[in-house]
CSV table of C-alpha atoms in Angstrom, one decimal:
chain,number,residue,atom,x,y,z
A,1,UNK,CA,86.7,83.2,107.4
A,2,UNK,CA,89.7,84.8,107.0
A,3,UNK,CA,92.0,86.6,110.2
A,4,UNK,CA,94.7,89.3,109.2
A,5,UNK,CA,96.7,90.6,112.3
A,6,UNK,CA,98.6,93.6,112.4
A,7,UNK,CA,100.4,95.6,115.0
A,8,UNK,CA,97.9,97.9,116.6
A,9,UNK,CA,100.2,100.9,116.3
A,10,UNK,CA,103.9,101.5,115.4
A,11,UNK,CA,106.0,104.8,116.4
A,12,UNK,CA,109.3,105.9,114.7
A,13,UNK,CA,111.3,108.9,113.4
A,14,UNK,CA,111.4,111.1,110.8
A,15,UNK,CA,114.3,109.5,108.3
A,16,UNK,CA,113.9,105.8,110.0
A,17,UNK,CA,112.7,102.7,108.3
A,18,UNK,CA,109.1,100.5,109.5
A,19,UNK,CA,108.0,97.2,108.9
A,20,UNK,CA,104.5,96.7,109.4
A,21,UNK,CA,103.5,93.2,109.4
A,22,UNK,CA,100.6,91.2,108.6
A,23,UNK,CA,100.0,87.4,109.3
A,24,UNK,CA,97.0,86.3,108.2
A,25,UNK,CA,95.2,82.5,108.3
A,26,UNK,CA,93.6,82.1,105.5
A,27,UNK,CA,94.5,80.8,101.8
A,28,UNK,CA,93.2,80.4,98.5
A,29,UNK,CA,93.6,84.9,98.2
A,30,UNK,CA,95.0,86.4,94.7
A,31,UNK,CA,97.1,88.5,96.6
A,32,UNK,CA,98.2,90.6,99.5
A,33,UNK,CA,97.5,94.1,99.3
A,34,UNK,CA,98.5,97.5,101.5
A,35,UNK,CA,96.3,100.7,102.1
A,36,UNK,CA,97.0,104.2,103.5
A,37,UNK,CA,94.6,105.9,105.4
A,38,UNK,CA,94.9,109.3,106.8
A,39,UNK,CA,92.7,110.2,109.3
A,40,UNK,CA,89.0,111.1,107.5
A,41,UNK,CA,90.3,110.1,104.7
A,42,UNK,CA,90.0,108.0,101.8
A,43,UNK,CA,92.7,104.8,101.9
A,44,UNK,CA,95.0,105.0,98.8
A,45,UNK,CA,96.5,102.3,97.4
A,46,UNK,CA,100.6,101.8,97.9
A,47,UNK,CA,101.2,98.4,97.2
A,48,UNK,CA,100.4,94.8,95.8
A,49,UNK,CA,102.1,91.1,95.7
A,50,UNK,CA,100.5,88.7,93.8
A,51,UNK,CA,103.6,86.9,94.0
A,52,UNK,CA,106.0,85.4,97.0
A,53,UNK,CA,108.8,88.4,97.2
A,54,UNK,CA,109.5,92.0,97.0
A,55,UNK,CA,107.6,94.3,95.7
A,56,UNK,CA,109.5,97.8,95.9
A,57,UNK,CA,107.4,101.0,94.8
A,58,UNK,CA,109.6,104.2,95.8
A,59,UNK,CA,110.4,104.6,99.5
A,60,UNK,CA,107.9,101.8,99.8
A,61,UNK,CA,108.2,98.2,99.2
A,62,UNK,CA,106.3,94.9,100.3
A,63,UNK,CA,106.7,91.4,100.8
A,64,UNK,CA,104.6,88.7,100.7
A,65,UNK,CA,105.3,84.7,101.9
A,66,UNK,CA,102.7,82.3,101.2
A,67,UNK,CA,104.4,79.7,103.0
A,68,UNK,CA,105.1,81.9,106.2
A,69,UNK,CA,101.3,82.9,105.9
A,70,UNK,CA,103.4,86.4,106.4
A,71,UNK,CA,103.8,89.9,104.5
A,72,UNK,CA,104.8,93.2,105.8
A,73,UNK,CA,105.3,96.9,104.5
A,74,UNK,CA,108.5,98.3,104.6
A,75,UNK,CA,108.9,102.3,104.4
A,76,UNK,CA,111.9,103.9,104.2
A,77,UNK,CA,113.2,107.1,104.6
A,78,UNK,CA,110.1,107.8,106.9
A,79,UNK,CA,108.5,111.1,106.7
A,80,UNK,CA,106.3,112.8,109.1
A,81,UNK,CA,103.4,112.7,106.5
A,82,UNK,CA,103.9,109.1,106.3
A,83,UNK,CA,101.8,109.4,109.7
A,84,UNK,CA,98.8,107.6,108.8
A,85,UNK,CA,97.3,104.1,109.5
A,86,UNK,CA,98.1,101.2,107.3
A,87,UNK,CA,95.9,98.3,106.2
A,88,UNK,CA,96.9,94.9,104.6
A,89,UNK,CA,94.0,93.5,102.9
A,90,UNK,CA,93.8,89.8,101.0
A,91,UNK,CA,91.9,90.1,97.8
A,92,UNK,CA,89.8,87.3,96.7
A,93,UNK,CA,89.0,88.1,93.1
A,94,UNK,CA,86.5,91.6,93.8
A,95,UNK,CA,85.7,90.3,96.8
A,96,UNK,CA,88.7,92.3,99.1
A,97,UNK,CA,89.3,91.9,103.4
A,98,UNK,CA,91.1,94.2,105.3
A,99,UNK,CA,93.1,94.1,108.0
A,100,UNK,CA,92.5,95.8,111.3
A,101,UNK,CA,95.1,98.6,110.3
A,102,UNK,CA,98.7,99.8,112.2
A,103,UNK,CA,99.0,103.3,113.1
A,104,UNK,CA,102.0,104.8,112.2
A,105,UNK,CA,103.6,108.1,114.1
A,106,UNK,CA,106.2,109.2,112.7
A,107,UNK,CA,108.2,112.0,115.2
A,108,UNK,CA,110.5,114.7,114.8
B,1,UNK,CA,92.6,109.4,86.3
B,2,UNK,CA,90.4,107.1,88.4
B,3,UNK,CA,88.4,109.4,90.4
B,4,UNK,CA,85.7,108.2,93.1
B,5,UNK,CA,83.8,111.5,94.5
B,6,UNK,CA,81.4,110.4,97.6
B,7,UNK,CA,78.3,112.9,98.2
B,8,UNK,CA,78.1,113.9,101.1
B,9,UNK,CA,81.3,114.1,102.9
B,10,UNK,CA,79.3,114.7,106.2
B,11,UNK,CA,75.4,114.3,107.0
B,12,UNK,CA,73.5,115.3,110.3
B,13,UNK,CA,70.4,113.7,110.4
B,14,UNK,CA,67.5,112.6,113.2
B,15,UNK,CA,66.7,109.1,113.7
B,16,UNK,CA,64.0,107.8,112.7
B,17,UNK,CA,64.8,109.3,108.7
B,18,UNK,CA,66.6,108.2,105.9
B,19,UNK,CA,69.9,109.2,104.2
B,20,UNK,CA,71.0,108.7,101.0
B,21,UNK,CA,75.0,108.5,99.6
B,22,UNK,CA,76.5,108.8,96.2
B,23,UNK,CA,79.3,107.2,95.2
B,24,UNK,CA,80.7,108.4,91.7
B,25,UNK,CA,83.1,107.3,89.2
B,26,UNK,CA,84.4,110.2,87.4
B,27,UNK,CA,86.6,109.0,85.0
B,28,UNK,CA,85.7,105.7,84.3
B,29,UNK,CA,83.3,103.2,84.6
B,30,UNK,CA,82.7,100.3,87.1
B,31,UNK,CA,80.9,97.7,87.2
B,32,UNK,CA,81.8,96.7,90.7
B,33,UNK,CA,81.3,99.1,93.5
B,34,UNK,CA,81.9,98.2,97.1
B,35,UNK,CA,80.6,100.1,100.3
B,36,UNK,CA,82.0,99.7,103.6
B,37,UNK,CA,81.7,101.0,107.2
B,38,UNK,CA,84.6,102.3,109.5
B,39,UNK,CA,84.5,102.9,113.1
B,40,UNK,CA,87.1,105.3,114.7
B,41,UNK,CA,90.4,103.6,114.1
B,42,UNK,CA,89.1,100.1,113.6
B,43,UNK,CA,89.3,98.4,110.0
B,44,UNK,CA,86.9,98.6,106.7
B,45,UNK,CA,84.4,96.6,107.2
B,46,UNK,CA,82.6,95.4,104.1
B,47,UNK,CA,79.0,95.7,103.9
B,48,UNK,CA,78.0,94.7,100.1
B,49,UNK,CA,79.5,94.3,97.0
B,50,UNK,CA,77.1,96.6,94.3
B,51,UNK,CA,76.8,95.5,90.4
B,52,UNK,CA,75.8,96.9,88.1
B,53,UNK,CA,72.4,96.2,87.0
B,54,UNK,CA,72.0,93.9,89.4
B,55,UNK,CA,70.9,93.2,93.4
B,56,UNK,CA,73.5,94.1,95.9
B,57,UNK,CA,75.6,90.9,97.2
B,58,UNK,CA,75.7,92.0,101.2
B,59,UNK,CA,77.8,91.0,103.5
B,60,UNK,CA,76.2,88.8,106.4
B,61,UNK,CA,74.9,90.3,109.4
B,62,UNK,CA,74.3,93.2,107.1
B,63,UNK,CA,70.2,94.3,107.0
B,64,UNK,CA,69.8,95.1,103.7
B,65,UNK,CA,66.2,96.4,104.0
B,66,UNK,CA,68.2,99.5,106.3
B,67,UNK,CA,70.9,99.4,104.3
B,68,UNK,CA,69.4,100.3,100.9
B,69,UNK,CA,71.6,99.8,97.5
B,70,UNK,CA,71.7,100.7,94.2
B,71,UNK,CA,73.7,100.7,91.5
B,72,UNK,CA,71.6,102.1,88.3
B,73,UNK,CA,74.1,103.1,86.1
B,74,UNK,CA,78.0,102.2,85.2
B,75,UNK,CA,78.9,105.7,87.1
B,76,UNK,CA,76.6,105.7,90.3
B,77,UNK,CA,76.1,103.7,93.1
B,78,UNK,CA,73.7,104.7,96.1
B,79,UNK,CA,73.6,103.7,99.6
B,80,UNK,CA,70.4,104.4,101.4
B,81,UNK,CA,70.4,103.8,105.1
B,82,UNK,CA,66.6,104.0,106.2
B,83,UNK,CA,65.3,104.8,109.4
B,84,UNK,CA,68.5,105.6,110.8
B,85,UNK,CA,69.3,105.3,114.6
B,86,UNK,CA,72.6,106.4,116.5
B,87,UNK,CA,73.8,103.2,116.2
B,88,UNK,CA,74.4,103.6,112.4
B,89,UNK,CA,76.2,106.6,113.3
B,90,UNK,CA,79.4,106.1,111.3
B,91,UNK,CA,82.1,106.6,108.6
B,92,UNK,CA,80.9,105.1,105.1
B,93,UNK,CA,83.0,104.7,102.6
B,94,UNK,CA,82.5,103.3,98.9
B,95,UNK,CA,85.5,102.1,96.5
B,96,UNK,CA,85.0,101.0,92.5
B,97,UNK,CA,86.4,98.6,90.4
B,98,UNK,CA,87.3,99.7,87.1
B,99,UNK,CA,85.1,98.0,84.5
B,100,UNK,CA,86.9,94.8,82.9
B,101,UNK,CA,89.5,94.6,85.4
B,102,UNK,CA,89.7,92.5,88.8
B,103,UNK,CA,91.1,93.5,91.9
B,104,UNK,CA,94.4,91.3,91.3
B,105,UNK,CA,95.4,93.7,88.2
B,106,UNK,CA,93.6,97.1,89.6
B,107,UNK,CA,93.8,98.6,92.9
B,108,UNK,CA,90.4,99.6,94.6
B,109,UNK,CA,89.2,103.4,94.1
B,110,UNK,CA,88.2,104.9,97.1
B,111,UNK,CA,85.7,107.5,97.2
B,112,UNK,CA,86.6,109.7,100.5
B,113,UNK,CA,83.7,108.7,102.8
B,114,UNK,CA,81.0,110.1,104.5
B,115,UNK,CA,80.6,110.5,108.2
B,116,UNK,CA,76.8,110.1,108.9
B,117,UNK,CA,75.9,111.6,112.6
B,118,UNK,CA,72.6,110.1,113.9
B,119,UNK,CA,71.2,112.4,116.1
């Protein structure tokens, strides 16, 4: 089956840039996908990488390395509503696997 | 556009019955619905991928004579979890795929869960 690790929890403050990471062993996946979840809510999609690189989408952006079995999500300019968790998730055609999530606080 | 509305958002119910959750479309259609289960601050955990028209595909380790699903129309998916106990105490959550596309050139819809209390 297919393992996707993430940092458990990340802290950092307002204005500040994150990477969340994701390393994953597993292969044969369309693509690499990232989530935001707020606490009893619904996850929203932010980002996708079908392809090795960058993908940038506003103050968010993510990367994906096939060969590093390796992405992250990158959030700039960090806001204190960016305080949510954050999911990676490999997507095998419909079928998609998610990560066990990072929770981000972002602080004053 | 791409609205998922999941009925109830919160259920109280005594084990031993059975409850029953939408999960809606608004705005389009989809063929593919998926439901999944979340524990407090641990990951989506797929239960079963729902078709349209067709028997749910579950997940393994998943019962799916508790864990009831139906998908009767392009719009509506149902999960049924019968004879609940505590133990299925939990948030449920559904997401859609729009009709035609995959999930490499759409992003999942979520609907925004339903936290099921088994008393």
């Amino acid at each position: 089956g297919q393992s996707l690790e993430q940092p458990s929890e990340v802290t950092a403050v307002e204005g500040a840039i994150v990477q969340i990471n994701c390393t994953y062993q597993t292969s044969g996946f369309y693509g690499l996908s990232w989530y935001q979840q707020h606490d009893g809510g619904a996850p929203t999609f932010l980002s996708y990488n079908a392809l090795d690189g960058l993908e940038e989408t506003g103050r968010f952006s993510s990367f994906l390395s096939r060969s590093d079995s390796y992405g992250y999500l990158l959030l700039q300019e960090l806001q204190m509503k960016d305080s949510a968790s954050y999911f990676c998730a490999v997507d095998y055609n419909n079928d998609m696997r998610f990560g066990a999530g990072t929770r981000l606080t972002v602080k004053p | 556009g791409a609205v998922v509305s999941q009925h109830p958002s919160w259920v109280i119910c005594k084990s031993g019955t059975s409850v029953k959750i939408e999960c809606r479309s608004l705005d389009f259609q989809a063929t593919t619905m998926f439901w999944y289960r979340q524990f407090p601050k641990q990951s989506l955990m797929l239960m079963a991928t729902s078709n349209e028209g067709s028997k749910a595909t579950y997940e393994q380790g998943v019962e799916k004579d508790k864990f009831l699903i139906n998908h009767a129309s392009l719009t509506l998916s149902t999960l049924t979890v019968t004879s609940a106990h505590p133990e299925d105490s939990s948030f449920y959550i559904c997401s859609a795929l729009q009709a035609g596309a995959s999930s490499y050139n759409s992003p999942l819809h979520f609907g925004n869960g339903t936290r099921l209390t088994v008393t």
